[in-house]
Amino acid sequence: HNLDDARKYAIHRVLLHCRKDGFGFYVMERKSDGASLGMCGLVKRDFLDDIDIGYALLPEFYAKGYAQEAARAMMIFAEQKLGLPRIAAITTTTNLPSIRLLEKLGLRHEKNFFAPNDEEELMLFGKELGHGNPA
């Protein structure tokens, strides 16, 4: 909503996860000019059994392949560097671009659910890793 909210989010959501878990969200930058496109990373949410891959782009960078490229790299990182046996992802039931991207990454819909203290229905996707084909 504002710069102060952004700072609080970065400190309490992004940096604390990185320190606690050894991974978190990272800035996505365009190689050609270093423009910040959004973020992509891994997070361990209290209400999920598995580590979750997530991404968010600034609107002007939607539908250009950036999220797919970043998410594929994060899947490889999760499997090869972190040795994760499985990866999860969540999205809302109405976010069709995200659903399509998760399916392109090889994640499969497992169930719909509601996160604690949230009224919006979510979809849980998952994929087993460690089979030599990270994404």
Coordinates of N, CA, C and O in Angstrom, one line a residue:
H1 N 0.8 -1.2 0.0 CA 0.0 0.0 0.0 C 0.8 1.3 0.0 O 0.5 2.3 -0.6
N2 N 2.0 1.2 0.7 CA 2.9 2.3 0.8 C 4.3 1.8 1.1 O 4.5 0.6 1.3
L3 N 5.3 2.7 1.1 CA 6.7 2.4 1.3 C 6.9 1.7 2.7 O 7.6 0.8 2.8
D4 N 6.3 2.3 3.7 CA 6.4 1.7 5.0 C 5.9 0.3 5.1 O 6.5 -0.6 5.7
D5 N 4.7 0.0 4.5 CA 4.2 -1.3 4.4 C 5.1 -2.3 3.7 O 5.3 -3.4 4.1
A6 N 5.7 -1.8 2.6 CA 6.7 -2.6 1.8 C 7.9 -3.0 2.7 O 8.3 -4.1 2.6
R7 N 8.4 -2.0 3.4 CA 9.6 -2.3 4.3 C 9.2 -3.4 5.3 O 9.9 -4.3 5.6
K8 N 8.0 -3.2 6.0 CA 7.6 -4.2 7.0 C 7.4 -5.5 6.4 O 7.8 -6.5 7.0
Y9 N 6.8 -5.6 5.2 CA 6.7 -6.9 4.5 C 8.0 -7.5 4.2 O 8.2 -8.7 4.5
A10 N 8.9 -6.8 3.7 CA 10.3 -7.3 3.4 C 11.0 -7.8 4.6 O 11.6 -8.9 4.6
I11 N 10.9 -7.1 5.7 CA 11.6 -7.5 7.0 C 10.9 -8.7 7.6 O 11.5 -9.7 7.9
H12 N 9.6 -8.7 7.7 CA 8.8 -9.7 8.5 C 8.4 -10.9 7.7 O 8.2 -12.0 8.3
R13 N 8.4 -10.8 6.4 CA 7.9 -11.9 5.6 C 9.1 -12.5 4.8 O 9.3 -13.7 4.7
V14 N 9.9 -11.7 4.1 CA 10.9 -12.1 3.2 C 12.2 -12.5 4.0 O 12.7 -13.6 3.9
L15 N 12.8 -11.5 4.7 CA 14.1 -11.7 5.3 C 14.0 -12.7 6.4 O 15.0 -13.5 6.6
L16 N 13.0 -12.7 7.2 CA 12.9 -13.7 8.3 C 12.9 -15.1 7.8 O 13.5 -16.0 8.4
H17 N 12.1 -15.4 6.7 CA 12.1 -16.7 6.1 C 13.5 -17.1 5.6 O 13.9 -18.2 5.8
C18 N 14.2 -16.2 5.0 CA 15.5 -16.5 4.5 C 16.4 -16.9 5.6 O 17.2 -17.9 5.5
R19 N 16.4 -16.2 6.7 CA 17.2 -16.5 7.8 C 16.9 -17.8 8.5 O 17.7 -18.6 8.8
K20 N 15.6 -18.0 8.7 CA 15.1 -19.2 9.4 C 15.2 -20.5 8.5 O 15.7 -21.5 9.0
D21 N 14.8 -20.4 7.3 CA 14.8 -21.6 6.4 C 15.9 -21.7 5.5 O 16.1 -22.8 4.9
G22 N 16.7 -20.7 5.2 CA 17.8 -20.8 4.3 C 17.4 -20.5 2.8 O 18.1 -20.7 1.9
F23 N 16.1 -20.2 2.7 CA 15.6 -19.8 1.3 C 14.4 -18.9 1.5 O 14.0 -18.7 2.7
G24 N 14.0 -18.3 0.5 CA 12.9 -17.3 0.6 C 12.6 -16.8 -0.8 O 12.7 -17.5 -1.8
F25 N 12.1 -15.6 -0.9 CA 11.8 -15.0 -2.2 C 12.9 -14.1 -2.6 O 13.6 -13.5 -1.8
Y26 N 13.1 -14.1 -3.9 CA 14.2 -13.4 -4.5 C 13.7 -12.4 -5.6 O 12.6 -12.7 -6.2
V27 N 14.3 -11.3 -5.8 CA 13.9 -10.4 -6.9 C 14.2 -11.0 -8.2 O 15.2 -11.6 -8.5
M28 N 13.2 -10.9 -9.1 CA 13.4 -11.3 -10.5 C 13.9 -10.1 -11.3 O 13.2 -9.0 -11.2
E29 N 15.0 -10.2 -11.9 CA 15.5 -9.1 -12.7 C 15.7 -9.5 -14.2 O 16.1 -10.6 -14.5
R30 N 15.4 -8.6 -15.1 CA 15.5 -8.9 -16.5 C 17.0 -8.8 -16.8 O 17.7 -7.8 -16.4
K31 N 17.5 -9.8 -17.5 CA 19.0 -9.8 -17.8 C 19.4 -8.6 -18.7 O 20.5 -8.1 -18.5
S32 N 18.6 -8.2 -19.6 CA 19.0 -7.2 -20.6 C 19.3 -5.8 -20.0 O 20.2 -5.1 -20.4
D33 N 18.5 -5.5 -18.9 CA 18.7 -4.1 -18.4 C 18.6 -4.1 -16.8 O 18.6 -3.0 -16.3
G34 N 18.4 -5.2 -16.2 CA 18.4 -5.2 -14.7 C 17.1 -4.7 -14.1 O 17.0 -4.5 -12.9
A35 N 16.1 -4.5 -14.9 CA 14.8 -4.1 -14.4 C 14.2 -5.1 -13.4 O 14.2 -6.3 -13.7
S36 N 13.7 -4.6 -12.3 CA 13.0 -5.5 -11.4 C 11.6 -5.9 -11.9 O 10.8 -5.0 -12.1
L37 N 11.4 -7.2 -12.0 CA 10.1 -7.6 -12.6 C 9.1 -8.1 -11.6 O 7.9 -8.1 -11.8
G38 N 9.6 -8.5 -10.4 CA 8.7 -9.1 -9.4 C 9.6 -9.9 -8.5 O 10.8 -9.7 -8.3
M39 N 9.0 -11.0 -7.9 CA 9.8 -11.9 -7.1 C 9.4 -13.3 -7.3 O 8.3 -13.6 -7.8
C40 N 10.3 -14.2 -7.0 CA 10.0 -15.7 -7.1 C 10.8 -16.4 -6.0 O 11.9 -15.9 -5.7
G41 N 10.3 -17.4 -5.4 CA 11.1 -18.1 -4.4 C 10.3 -19.2 -3.8 O 9.3 -19.7 -4.3
L42 N 10.9 -19.7 -2.6 CA 10.4 -20.8 -1.9 C 10.0 -20.3 -0.5 O 10.7 -19.5 0.1
V43 N 9.0 -20.9 0.1 CA 8.6 -20.5 1.4 C 8.0 -21.8 2.1 O 7.4 -22.6 1.5
K44 N 8.2 -21.9 3.4 CA 7.6 -22.9 4.2 C 6.5 -22.3 5.0 O 6.7 -21.6 6.0
R45 N 5.2 -22.6 4.5 CA 4.1 -22.0 5.2 C 3.6 -22.9 6.3 O 3.7 -24.2 6.2
D46 N 3.2 -22.4 7.4 CA 2.7 -23.2 8.6 C 1.6 -24.1 8.2 O 1.5 -25.2 8.8
F47 N 0.8 -23.8 7.3 CA -0.4 -24.6 7.0 C -0.2 -25.6 5.9 O -1.1 -26.3 5.5
L48 N 1.0 -25.7 5.3 CA 1.3 -26.7 4.3 C 2.4 -27.7 4.8 O 3.3 -27.3 5.5
D49 N 2.3 -28.9 4.3 CA 3.3 -29.9 4.7 C 4.6 -29.7 3.9 O 5.7 -30.0 4.4
D50 N 4.5 -29.2 2.7 CA 5.6 -29.1 1.8 C 6.1 -27.7 1.6 O 5.3 -26.8 1.9
I51 N 7.3 -27.5 1.2 CA 7.8 -26.2 0.8 C 7.1 -25.8 -0.5 O 6.8 -26.6 -1.4
D52 N 6.7 -24.5 -0.5 CA 5.8 -24.0 -1.6 C 6.6 -23.0 -2.5 O 7.4 -22.2 -2.0
I53 N 6.4 -23.2 -3.8 CA 7.0 -22.2 -4.7 C 6.0 -21.1 -5.0 O 4.8 -21.4 -5.1
G54 N 6.5 -19.9 -5.1 CA 5.6 -18.8 -5.3 C 6.3 -17.7 -6.2 O 7.5 -17.7 -6.3
Y55 N 5.5 -16.9 -6.8 CA 6.0 -15.8 -7.6 C 4.9 -14.7 -7.7 O 3.7 -15.0 -7.5
A56 N 5.4 -13.5 -8.0 CA 4.5 -12.4 -8.2 C 5.3 -11.4 -9.1 O 6.4 -11.1 -8.9
L57 N 4.6 -11.0 -10.1 CA 5.1 -10.1 -11.1 C 4.4 -8.7 -11.0 O 3.2 -8.7 -10.7
L58 N 5.1 -7.7 -11.4 CA 4.5 -6.4 -11.6 C 3.6 -6.5 -12.8 O 4.0 -7.2 -13.8
P59 N 2.5 -5.9 -12.9 CA 1.5 -6.1 -14.0 C 2.1 -5.9 -15.4 O 1.7 -6.6 -16.3
E60 N 3.0 -4.9 -15.5 CA 3.5 -4.7 -16.9 C 4.4 -5.8 -17.4 O 4.7 -5.8 -18.6
F61 N 4.7 -6.8 -16.6 CA 5.5 -7.9 -17.0 C 4.7 -9.2 -17.1 O 5.3 -10.3 -17.3
Y62 N 3.4 -9.2 -16.9 CA 2.6 -10.4 -17.1 C 2.7 -10.9 -18.5 O 2.9 -10.2 -19.5
A63 N 2.5 -12.2 -18.6 CA 2.4 -12.9 -19.9 C 3.6 -12.7 -20.9 O 3.4 -12.7 -22.1
K64 N 4.8 -12.7 -20.3 CA 5.9 -12.5 -21.1 C 6.9 -13.7 -20.9 O 8.0 -13.6 -21.4
G65 N 6.6 -14.6 -20.1 CA 7.4 -15.8 -19.9 C 8.4 -15.7 -18.7 O 9.1 -16.6 -18.4
Y66 N 8.4 -14.5 -18.0 CA 9.3 -14.3 -16.9 C 9.0 -15.2 -15.7 O 9.9 -15.8 -15.1
A67 N 7.8 -15.3 -15.4 CA 7.4 -16.2 -14.2 C 7.8 -17.6 -14.5 O 8.3 -18.3 -13.6
Q68 N 7.5 -18.1 -15.7 CA 7.9 -19.5 -16.0 C 9.4 -19.7 -15.9 O 9.8 -20.7 -15.4
E69 N 10.2 -18.8 -16.5 CA 11.6 -18.9 -16.4 C 12.1 -18.9 -15.0 O 12.9 -19.8 -14.6
A70 N 11.6 -18.0 -14.2 CA 12.1 -17.9 -12.8 C 11.6 -19.1 -12.0 O 12.4 -19.7 -11.2
A71 N 10.4 -19.6 -12.2 CA 9.9 -20.7 -11.5 C 10.6 -22.0 -11.9 O 10.9 -22.8 -11.0
R72 N 11.0 -22.2 -13.1 CA 11.8 -23.3 -13.5 C 13.1 -23.3 -12.8 O 13.6 -24.4 -12.4
A73 N 13.8 -22.2 -12.8 CA 15.0 -22.1 -12.1 C 14.9 -22.4 -10.6 O 15.7 -23.1 -10.0
M74 N 13.8 -22.0 -10.0 CA 13.6 -22.2 -8.6 C 13.3 -23.7 -8.3 O 13.7 -24.2 -7.3
M75 N 12.6 -24.4 -9.3 CA 12.4 -25.8 -9.2 C 13.7 -26.6 -9.2 O 14.0 -27.5 -8.4
I76 N 14.6 -26.2 -10.1 CA 15.9 -26.8 -10.2 C 16.7 -26.6 -8.9 O 17.3 -27.5 -8.3
F77 N 16.7 -25.3 -8.4 CA 17.3 -25.0 -7.1 C 16.8 -25.9 -6.0 O 17.5 -26.4 -5.2
A78 N 15.5 -26.0 -5.9 CA 14.8 -26.8 -4.9 C 15.3 -28.2 -4.9 O 15.5 -28.9 -3.9
E79 N 15.4 -28.8 -6.1 CA 15.7 -30.2 -6.2 C 17.2 -30.4 -6.1 O 17.7 -31.2 -5.3
Q80 N 18.0 -29.7 -6.9 CA 19.5 -29.9 -6.9 C 20.3 -29.4 -5.8 O 21.2 -30.0 -5.3
K81 N 19.9 -28.2 -5.3 CA 20.7 -27.5 -4.3 C 20.2 -27.8 -2.9 O 20.9 -28.0 -1.9
L82 N 18.8 -27.8 -2.8 CA 18.2 -28.1 -1.4 C 17.9 -29.5 -1.2 O 17.6 -30.0 -0.1
G83 N 17.8 -30.3 -2.3 CA 17.5 -31.7 -2.2 C 16.1 -32.0 -1.7 O 15.8 -33.1 -1.1
L84 N 15.2 -31.1 -2.1 CA 13.8 -31.3 -1.7 C 13.2 -32.5 -2.4 O 13.4 -32.7 -3.6
P85 N 12.4 -33.4 -1.7 CA 11.8 -34.5 -2.4 C 10.5 -34.1 -3.1 O 10.0 -34.9 -3.9
R86 N 10.0 -33.0 -2.7 CA 8.7 -32.6 -3.2 C 8.5 -31.1 -3.1 O 9.1 -30.4 -2.3
I87 N 7.7 -30.5 -4.0 CA 7.4 -29.1 -4.0 C 5.9 -28.9 -4.1 O 5.2 -29.7 -4.8
A88 N 5.4 -27.9 -3.5 CA 4.0 -27.6 -3.6 C 3.8 -26.2 -4.1 O 4.8 -25.4 -4.2
A89 N 2.6 -25.8 -4.4 CA 2.3 -24.4 -4.8 C 0.8 -24.2 -4.5 O 0.0 -25.2 -4.6
I90 N 0.4 -23.0 -4.3 CA -1.0 -22.7 -4.1 C -1.3 -21.5 -4.9 O -0.5 -20.6 -5.2
T91 N -2.6 -21.5 -5.3 CA -3.1 -20.3 -6.1 C -4.6 -20.3 -5.8 O -5.2 -21.2 -5.4
T92 N -5.2 -19.1 -6.1 CA -6.7 -19.0 -6.0 C -7.3 -19.8 -7.2 O -6.7 -20.0 -8.2
T93 N -8.6 -20.1 -7.0 CA -9.3 -20.9 -8.0 C -9.6 -20.1 -9.3 O -9.9 -20.7 -10.3
T94 N -9.4 -18.8 -9.2 CA -9.7 -17.9 -10.3 C -8.5 -17.4 -11.1 O -8.6 -16.8 -12.1
N95 N -7.3 -17.8 -10.6 CA -6.1 -17.3 -11.2 C -5.6 -18.3 -12.3 O -4.7 -19.1 -12.1
L96 N -6.3 -18.2 -13.4 CA -6.1 -19.1 -14.5 C -4.6 -19.1 -15.1 O -4.0 -20.1 -15.4
P97 N -4.0 -17.9 -15.2 CA -2.6 -17.9 -15.7 C -1.7 -18.7 -14.7 O -0.8 -19.4 -15.2
S98 N -1.9 -18.5 -13.5 CA -1.0 -19.2 -12.5 C -1.3 -20.7 -12.5 O -0.4 -21.5 -12.5
I99 N -2.5 -21.1 -12.7 CA -2.9 -22.5 -12.8 C -2.2 -23.1 -14.0 O -1.6 -24.2 -13.9
R100 N -2.3 -22.5 -15.1 CA -1.6 -23.0 -16.3 C -0.1 -23.1 -16.2 O 0.5 -24.0 -16.6
L101 N 0.5 -22.1 -15.5 CA 1.9 -22.1 -15.3 C 2.3 -23.3 -14.4 O 3.3 -24.0 -14.7
L102 N 1.6 -23.5 -13.3 CA 1.9 -24.6 -12.4 C 1.8 -25.9 -13.2 O 2.7 -26.8 -13.0
E103 N 0.8 -26.1 -14.0 CA 0.7 -27.3 -14.8 C 1.9 -27.4 -15.8 O 2.4 -28.5 -16.0
K104 N 2.3 -26.3 -16.4 CA 3.5 -26.4 -17.3 C 4.7 -26.8 -16.6 O 5.6 -27.5 -17.2
L105 N 4.8 -26.5 -15.3 CA 6.0 -26.9 -14.5 C 5.9 -28.3 -14.0 O 6.8 -28.8 -13.4
G106 N 4.8 -29.0 -14.3 CA 4.6 -30.4 -13.9 C 3.9 -30.6 -12.6 O 3.8 -31.7 -12.1
L107 N 3.4 -29.5 -12.0 CA 2.7 -29.7 -10.7 C 1.3 -30.1 -11.1 O 0.7 -29.6 -12.1
R108 N 0.7 -30.9 -10.2 CA -0.7 -31.4 -10.5 C -1.6 -30.9 -9.3 O -1.2 -31.0 -8.2
H109 N -2.8 -30.6 -9.7 CA -3.8 -30.2 -8.7 C -4.1 -31.4 -7.8 O -4.4 -32.5 -8.3
E110 N -4.1 -31.1 -6.5 CA -4.3 -32.2 -5.5 C -5.6 -32.0 -4.7 O -6.3 -33.0 -4.4
K111 N -5.9 -30.8 -4.4 CA -7.2 -30.5 -3.7 C -7.4 -29.0 -3.6 O -6.5 -28.2 -3.8
N112 N -8.6 -28.7 -3.2 CA -9.0 -27.3 -2.9 C -9.1 -27.2 -1.4 O -9.5 -28.2 -0.7
F113 N -8.7 -26.0 -0.8 CA -8.8 -25.9 0.7 C -8.9 -24.4 1.0 O -8.7 -23.6 0.2
F114 N -9.1 -24.2 2.3 CA -9.0 -22.8 2.8 C -7.9 -22.7 3.8 O -7.8 -23.5 4.7
A115 N -7.0 -21.7 3.6 CA -5.9 -21.5 4.6 C -6.5 -20.9 5.9 O -7.6 -20.3 5.8
P116 N -5.9 -21.1 7.0 CA -6.3 -20.5 8.2 C -6.6 -19.0 8.1 O -5.7 -18.3 7.5
N117 N -7.7 -18.6 8.7 CA -8.0 -17.1 8.7 C -8.1 -16.5 7.3 O -7.9 -15.3 7.2
D118 N -8.5 -17.3 6.3 CA -8.7 -16.8 5.0 C -10.0 -17.3 4.4 O -10.2 -18.5 4.5
E119 N -10.8 -16.5 3.8 CA -12.1 -16.9 3.3 C -12.0 -17.3 1.8 O -13.0 -17.7 1.3
E120 N -10.9 -17.1 1.2 CA -10.7 -17.4 -0.3 C -10.3 -18.8 -0.5 O -9.3 -19.3 0.1
E121 N -11.0 -19.5 -1.3 CA -10.7 -20.9 -1.6 C -9.4 -21.0 -2.4 O -9.2 -20.2 -3.4
L122 N -8.5 -21.9 -2.0 CA -7.2 -22.0 -2.7 C -7.1 -23.4 -3.3 O -7.8 -24.4 -2.9
M123 N -6.3 -23.5 -4.3 CA -5.9 -24.8 -4.9 C -4.5 -25.2 -4.5 O -3.6 -24.4 -4.6
L124 N -4.4 -26.4 -4.1 CA -3.0 -27.0 -3.8 C -2.5 -27.8 -5.0 O -3.3 -28.7 -5.4
F125 N -1.3 -27.5 -5.4 CA -0.7 -28.3 -6.5 C 0.6 -28.9 -5.9 O 1.1 -28.4 -4.9
G126 N 1.0 -30.0 -6.4 CA 2.2 -30.7 -5.9 C 3.0 -31.4 -7.0 O 2.4 -31.8 -8.0
K127 N 4.3 -31.7 -6.7 CA 5.1 -32.5 -7.6 C 6.2 -33.2 -6.8 O 6.9 -32.5 -6.0
E128 N 6.4 -34.4 -7.1 CA 7.5 -35.1 -6.5 C 8.8 -34.7 -7.3 O 8.8 -34.6 -8.5
L129 N 9.9 -34.5 -6.6 CA 11.1 -34.1 -7.2 C 12.1 -35.3 -7.0 O 11.8 -36.3 -6.5
G130 N 13.3 -35.1 -7.5 CA 14.3 -36.1 -7.4 C 14.3 -37.2 -8.4 O 14.8 -38.3 -8.2
H131 N 13.6 -37.0 -9.5 CA 13.5 -38.0 -10.6 C 14.3 -37.6 -11.8 O 14.1 -38.1 -12.9
G132 N 15.3 -36.6 -11.7 CA 16.1 -36.2 -12.8 C 15.5 -35.3 -13.8 O 16.0 -35.0 -14.8
N133 N 14.2 -34.9 -13.5 CA 13.5 -34.0 -14.5 C 12.9 -32.9 -13.7 O 11.7 -32.9 -13.4
P134 N 13.6 -31.9 -13.2 CA 13.1 -30.9 -12.2 C 12.0 -30.0 -12.7 O 11.3 -29.5 -12.0
A135 N 11.9 -29.8 -14.0 CA 10.8 -29.0 -14.5 C 10.9 -29.0 -16.0 O 11.4 -28.2 -16.7

